[in-house]
Short mmCIF file of C-alpha atoms and ligand atoms in Angstrom, two decimals:
data_model
loop_
_atom_site.label_atom_id
_atom_site.label_comp_id
_atom_site.label_asym_id
_atom_site.label_seq_id
_atom_site.Cartn_x
_atom_site.Cartn_y
_atom_site.Cartn_z
CA MET A 1 224.03 169.45 -95.90
CA THR A 2 226.52 171.52 -97.95
CA ILE A 3 225.25 174.69 -99.11
CA ASN A 4 226.93 176.22 -102.37
CA ILE A 5 226.94 179.90 -101.71
CA GLY A 6 228.95 180.63 -105.16
CA THR A 7 227.58 183.21 -107.40
CA ARG A 8 228.39 184.79 -110.56
CA TYR A 9 228.68 188.72 -110.86
CA LEU A 10 229.59 190.78 -113.79
CA GLY A 11 230.91 187.40 -115.37
CA LEU A 12 233.23 186.70 -112.54
CA ASP A 13 232.62 183.51 -110.50
CA LEU A 14 232.71 184.52 -106.67
CA ARG A 15 232.92 182.21 -103.69
CA SER A 16 230.04 184.26 -101.93
CA PRO A 17 227.40 186.95 -102.79
CA ILE A 18 228.66 188.99 -100.00
CA VAL A 19 230.95 191.89 -101.28
CA ALA A 20 232.60 194.73 -99.79
CA SER A 21 231.42 197.69 -101.54
CA ALA A 22 233.64 200.82 -102.37
CA ALA A 23 234.78 202.16 -98.88
CA PRO A 24 237.95 204.24 -98.14
CA HIS A 25 239.98 201.22 -96.04
CA ASN A 26 239.46 198.81 -98.83
CA GLY A 27 242.26 200.30 -100.82
CA GLU A 28 244.59 199.32 -97.94
CA PRO A 29 246.09 195.90 -98.25
CA VAL A 30 245.42 195.09 -94.42
CA THR A 31 241.74 195.54 -94.94
CA ALA A 32 241.72 193.89 -98.38
CA ARG A 33 243.43 190.68 -96.53
CA LEU A 34 241.03 190.95 -93.63
CA LEU A 35 237.83 191.09 -95.81
CA GLU A 36 239.15 188.04 -97.77
CA ARG A 37 239.99 186.21 -94.97
CA ALA A 38 236.54 186.87 -93.55
CA GLY A 39 234.76 185.67 -96.68
CA VAL A 40 234.01 188.30 -99.15
CA GLY A 41 233.23 187.31 -102.80
CA ALA A 42 234.92 190.40 -104.10
CA ILE A 43 236.28 193.76 -102.88
CA VAL A 44 235.27 197.10 -104.69
CA LEU A 45 237.94 199.82 -104.05
CA PRO A 46 237.20 203.34 -103.20
CA SER A 47 236.44 205.84 -106.21
CA LEU A 48 239.15 207.40 -107.91
CA PHE A 49 237.84 210.87 -108.18
CA GLU A 50 239.17 212.97 -111.25
CA GLU A 51 238.22 215.99 -109.17
CA GLU A 52 240.92 215.37 -106.77
CA ILE A 53 243.40 214.64 -109.66
CA LEU A 54 242.47 218.00 -111.12
CA ALA A 55 242.62 219.94 -107.52
CA GLU A 56 246.34 218.28 -107.36
CA GLU A 57 247.20 219.72 -110.97
CA ILE A 58 245.98 223.05 -110.20
CA GLU A 59 247.88 223.20 -107.05
CA LEU A 60 251.00 221.98 -108.38
CA SER A 61 250.82 224.54 -111.35
CA ARG A 62 250.37 227.23 -108.97
CA SER A 63 253.30 226.55 -106.76
CA LEU A 64 255.47 226.15 -110.14
CA GLU A 65 254.17 229.57 -111.19
CA GLN A 66 255.15 231.15 -107.85
CA GLY A 67 258.51 229.40 -108.40
CA THR A 68 259.23 231.02 -111.70
CA GLU A 69 259.18 234.47 -109.80
CA HIS A 70 262.38 233.45 -108.00
CA PHE A 71 264.44 232.12 -110.92
CA ALA A 72 267.14 230.65 -109.17
CA GLU A 73 265.08 228.76 -106.86
CA ALA A 74 262.79 227.75 -109.73
CA LEU A 75 265.34 225.27 -110.87
CA ASP A 76 264.51 223.32 -107.44
CA TYR A 77 261.01 222.84 -108.46
CA PHE A 78 261.60 220.59 -111.66
CA PRO A 79 262.93 217.51 -109.70
CA ALA A 80 259.47 217.90 -107.67
CA VAL A 81 257.56 217.87 -110.82
CA GLU A 82 259.36 214.50 -112.16
CA ASN A 83 258.63 212.94 -108.48
CA PHE A 84 255.12 214.32 -108.42
CA VAL A 85 252.74 211.21 -107.49
CA GLY A 86 249.31 212.44 -108.20
CA ALA A 87 245.99 210.84 -107.08
CA ALA A 88 245.78 208.62 -110.12
CA ASP A 89 249.19 207.07 -109.61
CA ARG A 90 248.44 206.33 -105.90
CA TYR A 91 245.13 204.88 -106.67
CA LEU A 92 246.60 202.42 -109.55
CA ALA A 93 249.50 201.71 -107.36
CA SER A 94 247.00 200.67 -104.59
CA LEU A 95 245.10 198.59 -107.16
CA GLU A 96 248.26 196.90 -108.05
CA ARG A 97 249.24 196.19 -104.76
CA ILE A 98 245.85 194.87 -103.68
CA LYS A 99 246.00 192.50 -106.63
CA THR A 100 249.06 191.02 -105.52
CA GLU A 101 247.63 190.61 -101.81
CA VAL A 102 244.20 189.00 -102.48
CA ALA A 103 242.95 186.10 -104.68
CA VAL A 104 239.43 187.51 -104.73
CA PRO A 105 238.26 189.55 -107.86
CA VAL A 106 239.10 193.31 -107.21
CA ILE A 107 236.58 195.80 -108.61
CA ALA A 108 237.82 199.27 -109.00
CA SER A 109 235.53 202.35 -109.03
CA LEU A 110 235.69 205.57 -110.78
CA ASN A 111 234.28 208.92 -110.61
CA ALA A 112 235.26 211.23 -113.28
CA SER A 113 234.24 214.90 -113.86
CA THR A 114 235.07 215.33 -117.71
CA SER A 115 234.05 213.10 -120.46
CA GLY A 116 237.77 212.70 -121.53
CA GLY A 117 238.56 211.69 -117.86
CA TRP A 118 236.03 208.82 -117.80
CA VAL A 119 237.92 207.08 -120.62
CA ARG A 120 241.32 207.80 -119.58
CA TYR A 121 241.23 206.68 -116.22
CA ALA A 122 239.05 203.43 -117.14
CA ARG A 123 241.99 202.62 -119.54
CA ARG A 124 244.58 202.89 -116.84
CA ILE A 125 242.59 201.09 -114.43
CA GLU A 126 242.05 198.40 -116.80
CA ALA A 127 245.62 198.17 -117.67
CA THR A 128 246.80 198.00 -114.16
CA GLY A 129 244.66 194.82 -113.68
CA ALA A 130 241.28 195.33 -112.22
CA ASP A 131 238.87 192.30 -112.62
CA ALA A 132 235.96 194.72 -113.34
CA LEU A 133 235.06 198.67 -113.09
CA GLU A 134 232.31 200.23 -111.24
CA LEU A 135 231.19 203.69 -112.82
CA ASN A 136 230.37 205.82 -109.66
CA LEU A 137 227.63 208.20 -111.23
CA TYR A 138 227.05 210.86 -108.71
CA HIS A 139 225.24 214.13 -109.70
CA VAL A 140 222.82 216.45 -108.32
CA ALA A 141 220.19 217.72 -111.13
CA ALA A 142 220.28 221.24 -110.03
CA ASP A 143 220.94 222.90 -113.30
CA PRO A 144 217.36 224.21 -114.36
CA HIS A 145 218.37 224.10 -118.05
CA ARG A 146 219.15 220.63 -118.29
CA THR A 147 216.13 218.27 -118.72
CA ALA A 148 216.16 215.06 -117.36
CA ALA A 149 216.25 213.40 -120.88
CA ASN A 150 219.55 215.63 -121.25
CA MET A 151 221.17 214.31 -118.25
CA GLU A 152 219.97 210.68 -119.00
CA ALA A 153 221.52 211.08 -122.38
CA ALA A 154 224.86 212.38 -121.06
CA ASP A 155 225.17 209.39 -118.52
CA LEU A 156 224.33 206.98 -121.55
CA GLU A 157 227.09 208.56 -123.71
CA LEU A 158 229.63 208.17 -121.13
CA ILE A 159 228.79 204.58 -120.26
CA ALA A 160 229.07 203.82 -124.18
CA ALA A 161 232.42 205.63 -124.16
CA VAL A 162 233.83 203.64 -121.43
CA ARG A 163 232.22 200.48 -122.71
CA ALA A 164 234.32 201.15 -126.15
CA SER A 165 237.46 202.04 -124.42
CA VAL A 166 237.88 198.98 -122.12
CA GLY A 167 237.31 195.15 -122.30
CA ILE A 168 236.90 194.35 -118.53
CA PRO A 169 233.24 193.98 -117.22
CA LEU A 170 231.34 197.13 -116.54
CA ALA A 171 229.13 197.92 -113.46
CA ILE A 172 227.04 201.24 -113.16
CA LYS A 173 226.43 202.46 -109.68
CA VAL A 174 223.48 204.79 -110.02
CA SER A 175 221.32 206.86 -107.76
CA PRO A 176 217.66 206.38 -107.13
CA TYR A 177 216.74 209.75 -108.46
CA TYR A 178 215.99 208.89 -112.25
CA SER A 179 212.64 210.09 -113.07
CA ALA A 180 212.11 206.80 -115.09
CA PHE A 181 214.46 204.57 -113.72
CA ALA A 182 213.06 201.38 -115.20
CA ASN A 183 213.57 202.99 -118.93
CA PHE A 184 217.20 204.22 -117.85
CA ALA A 185 218.17 200.87 -116.45
CA ALA A 186 217.61 199.17 -119.85
CA ALA A 187 219.21 201.94 -121.67
CA ALA A 188 222.30 201.80 -119.44
CA VAL A 189 222.54 198.16 -120.25
CA SER A 190 222.00 198.50 -124.17
CA ALA A 191 224.94 201.14 -123.88
CA GLY A 192 227.28 198.42 -122.49
CA ALA A 193 226.81 197.98 -118.75
CA ASP A 194 227.11 194.53 -117.66
CA GLY A 195 225.49 195.40 -114.30
CA LEU A 196 223.75 198.01 -112.29
CA VAL A 197 224.68 198.62 -108.66
CA LEU A 198 221.61 199.83 -106.71
CA PHE A 199 221.80 202.51 -105.26
CA ASN A 200 224.45 205.05 -104.70
CA ARG A 201 223.70 206.58 -101.35
CA PHE A 202 223.48 210.38 -101.34
CA TYR A 203 224.79 212.53 -98.38
CA GLN A 204 222.82 215.65 -97.53
CA PRO A 205 224.98 218.54 -96.46
CA ASP A 206 223.83 220.24 -93.05
CA ILE A 207 223.97 223.94 -91.86
CA ASP A 208 226.41 224.56 -88.83
CA LEU A 209 224.40 226.71 -86.41
CA ASP A 210 227.40 228.63 -84.99
CA THR A 211 229.48 229.18 -88.18
CA LEU A 212 226.50 229.56 -90.48
CA ASP A 213 228.50 227.33 -92.95
CA VAL A 214 227.35 224.34 -95.14
CA VAL A 215 228.87 221.33 -93.71
CA PRO A 216 229.51 217.83 -95.13
CA ARG A 217 227.33 215.00 -92.67
CA LEU A 218 228.48 211.39 -93.12
CA GLU A 219 225.96 209.08 -91.36
CA LEU A 220 226.20 205.52 -91.73
CA SER A 221 223.30 203.52 -93.19
CA GLN A 222 220.28 202.02 -91.25
CA PRO A 223 218.59 198.56 -92.02
CA TRP A 224 215.35 199.92 -93.43
CA GLU A 225 217.35 201.70 -96.01
CA MET A 226 217.76 198.48 -98.02
CA ARG A 227 214.01 198.55 -99.00
CA LEU A 228 214.64 200.88 -101.69
CA PRO A 229 217.39 198.64 -103.64
CA ALA A 230 215.39 195.55 -102.93
CA ARG A 231 212.27 197.01 -104.25
CA TRP A 232 213.83 198.10 -107.45
CA ILE A 233 215.73 194.86 -107.88
CA ALA A 234 212.54 193.07 -107.67
CA ILE A 235 211.12 195.22 -110.37
CA LEU A 236 214.01 195.25 -112.85
CA ARG A 237 215.22 191.45 -112.44
CA PRO A 238 212.57 190.23 -114.59
CA GLN A 239 212.72 193.01 -116.95
CA LEU A 240 216.44 192.82 -117.60
CA GLY A 241 216.86 189.07 -117.57
CA PRO A 242 219.18 186.83 -116.07
CA GLY A 243 222.11 187.83 -118.03
CA VAL A 244 222.42 191.42 -116.43
CA SER A 245 223.96 191.47 -112.91
CA LEU A 246 222.28 193.31 -110.32
CA ALA A 247 224.02 194.34 -106.83
CA ALA A 248 222.07 195.54 -103.93
CA THR A 249 223.83 198.29 -101.97
CA THR A 250 222.45 200.51 -98.97
CA GLY A 251 221.14 199.26 -95.49
CA VAL A 252 222.65 195.66 -95.55
CA GLN A 253 223.89 194.78 -92.11
CA THR A 254 222.83 191.12 -91.57
CA GLY A 255 222.60 187.65 -93.24
CA ASN A 256 218.70 188.15 -93.49
CA ASP A 257 219.40 191.40 -95.39
CA VAL A 258 221.47 189.43 -97.69
CA VAL A 259 219.09 186.67 -98.00
CA LYS A 260 216.17 189.45 -98.91
CA GLY A 261 218.59 190.90 -101.47
CA LEU A 262 219.17 187.29 -103.10
CA MET A 263 215.37 186.66 -103.13
CA VAL A 264 214.46 189.90 -104.91
CA GLY A 265 217.09 188.97 -107.44
CA ALA A 266 220.35 190.41 -106.73
CA ASP A 267 223.67 188.42 -107.66
CA VAL A 268 225.54 190.21 -104.85
CA VAL A 269 224.75 191.93 -101.76
CA MET A 270 227.28 194.70 -100.74
CA MET A 271 228.16 196.05 -97.41
CA THR A 272 230.12 199.08 -96.33
CA SER A 273 228.36 200.89 -93.32
CA ALA A 274 228.22 197.40 -91.42
CA LEU A 275 231.79 196.58 -91.86
CA LEU A 276 232.68 200.22 -90.99
CA ARG A 277 230.88 199.86 -87.49
CA ASP A 278 231.79 195.87 -86.83
CA GLY A 279 235.04 195.51 -88.92
CA PRO A 280 235.82 193.27 -91.62
CA GLU A 281 235.19 190.33 -89.33
CA HIS A 282 231.46 190.94 -89.53
CA VAL A 283 231.52 189.25 -92.86
CA ARG A 284 231.88 185.94 -91.06
CA THR A 285 228.65 186.71 -88.97
CA VAL A 286 226.69 187.69 -91.84
CA GLU A 287 227.81 184.33 -93.90
CA ALA A 288 226.89 182.48 -90.91
CA GLU A 289 223.54 183.86 -90.69
CA MET A 290 222.72 183.65 -94.09
CA ARG A 291 223.95 179.94 -94.27
CA ALA A 292 221.68 179.10 -91.18
CA TRP A 293 218.59 180.68 -93.10
CA LEU A 294 219.47 178.60 -96.21
CA THR A 295 219.64 175.36 -93.88
CA ASP A 296 216.36 176.16 -92.01
CA HIS A 297 214.63 176.71 -95.30
CA GLU A 298 216.14 173.84 -97.06
CA TYR A 299 218.08 175.64 -99.80
CA GLU A 300 221.00 173.94 -101.19
CA SER A 301 222.33 176.78 -102.83
CA VAL A 302 222.30 180.72 -103.28
CA GLU A 303 221.24 180.16 -107.02
CA GLU A 304 218.24 178.20 -106.00
CA LEU A 305 216.97 181.32 -103.97
CA ARG A 306 217.90 183.97 -106.17
CA GLY A 307 214.96 185.80 -107.62
CA CYS A 308 212.14 183.60 -105.71
CA ALA A 309 210.55 187.11 -104.58
CA SER A 310 211.13 189.14 -107.62
CA ALA A 311 208.01 190.98 -109.31
CA ALA A 312 208.10 187.82 -111.80
CA THR A 313 207.71 185.36 -109.05
CA VAL A 314 205.84 186.80 -106.31
CA GLU A 315 202.17 186.37 -106.13
CA ASP A 316 201.10 189.76 -106.21
CA PRO A 317 203.86 191.89 -108.48
CA SER A 318 202.05 195.03 -107.72
CA ALA A 319 203.30 194.73 -104.03
CA PHE A 320 206.34 196.44 -105.50
CA GLU A 321 204.54 198.92 -107.13
CA ARG A 322 201.46 201.51 -106.55
CA ALA A 323 199.29 199.10 -104.35
CA ASN A 324 202.14 198.84 -101.78
CA TYR A 325 201.85 202.88 -101.20
CA MET A 326 198.10 202.73 -100.32
CA GLN A 327 198.62 199.69 -98.13
CA THR A 328 201.56 201.01 -96.28
CA LEU A 329 199.86 204.39 -95.43
CA ARG A 330 196.86 202.37 -93.92
CA SER A 331 199.24 200.19 -91.89
CA TRP A 332 199.82 202.87 -89.54
CA VAL A 333 198.41 202.35 -86.05
CA THR A 334 198.49 205.14 -83.61
CA PRO A 335 199.74 204.38 -80.03
CA ARG A 336 196.18 204.46 -78.70
CA GLU A 337 194.96 202.07 -81.13
CA LEU A 338 198.01 199.95 -80.34
CA ASN A 339 197.24 199.89 -76.70
CA ALA A 340 193.64 199.11 -77.25
CA THR A 341 194.53 195.72 -79.04
C1 LIG B 401 233.00 206.47 -95.67
C2 LIG B 401 232.33 206.08 -96.84
C3 LIG B 401 233.01 205.99 -98.02
C4 LIG B 401 232.61 205.80 -99.41
N1 LIG B 401 233.23 205.88 -100.46
C5 LIG B 401 232.49 205.40 -101.82
C6 LIG B 401 233.38 205.70 -102.84
O1 LIG B 401 234.49 206.24 -102.78
N2 LIG B 401 232.77 205.37 -103.89
C7 LIG B 401 231.57 204.76 -104.06
O2 LIG B 401 231.14 204.43 -105.10
N3 LIG B 401 230.72 204.78 -102.76
C8 LIG B 401 231.39 205.02 -101.56
N4 LIG B 401 230.67 204.78 -100.56
C9 LIG B 401 229.25 204.54 -100.58
C10 LIG B 401 229.19 202.91 -100.23
O3 LIG B 401 230.21 202.04 -101.05
C11 LIG B 401 227.93 202.08 -100.30
O4 LIG B 401 227.16 202.29 -101.58
C12 LIG B 401 226.81 203.11 -99.34
O5 LIG B 401 227.57 203.34 -98.08
C13 LIG B 401 225.56 202.29 -98.98
O6 LIG B 401 225.97 200.86 -98.34
P1 LIG B 401 225.79 200.70 -96.71
O7 LIG B 401 224.47 200.97 -96.29
O8 LIG B 401 226.12 199.11 -96.80
O9 LIG B 401 226.82 201.61 -96.23
C14 LIG B 401 231.16 205.31 -99.23
C15 LIG B 401 230.62 205.02 -97.97
C16 LIG B 401 231.05 205.37 -96.84
C17 LIG B 401 230.34 205.38 -95.55
#
């Protein structure tokens, strides 16, 4: 039996629902080619960070200021300014190159820090030929003077501003920390998002006990982490309807995880950690596992499977909400009880 694993995401026809989520090497032609050869449906580039652009500009202007103290030498700095290739130029050059290297859709990702920056770089990304744009909303609500409503309004404003500035499909990659997420998700769609990427993974800093410094710690994800995006996709799928794209990201490692993501209603299921651990070739294994499951359970397409376990279709939708909490707590079995059984 031939199984159709094609899917539609952000209005794009993809050959597979397995997508490489934003990761550093996806912007390198060799990795992008390997990912395409292994069978991904699309590639998300790492984010262009406005913070990095601004830091480079500050560094450049500082060196120019130092140069003017030595007038004769200062002249030598001007060619340096002309030839200066900043983070944005490097990003766009990489996007342009990847677009010539692979036929699968290439989704650019943007994390700006100023309202003007979101719009400016979104326009440049569209002009360079990205098939879609993912806005990477990553912030920690640490300011005690800003309310949840205030922070959400700022996010919605920037979604609307980017939507008004570009014509390419727009996905919003969000954190799970919104206090009323179902409401925010619908508002993000009303503001112009074509799809949501659930969820951005927050990396918690650690303390170095020798230096007493706060240090970054990046740990790759574990399979159980997929339950959070799966739960929310199950809840949102019926609320947002089939016209809104949903991508599951975090914790996806195997073909069975992809199957679960599709069952709760995702259009695509994304992977980074598993591909960093096992390399781009891992996509082949994941696709083979997904196909084997579909065959064993007599599904002819990914489309047929999609959403069969969302809140609209399962026998007990509350399993995704409150009741699940109590049952989960009561399901704990002590080692002594386990030995007695
Ligand atoms: C080394 C590394 C770099 C990442 N860079 C980005 C990035 O630039 N932009 C972004 O939106 N997500 C980035 N992510 C997050 C991933 O795209 C993904 O959402 C997250 O790792 C959860 O998926 P996973 O469990 O498959 O790893 C990065 C993750 C890792 C591990």
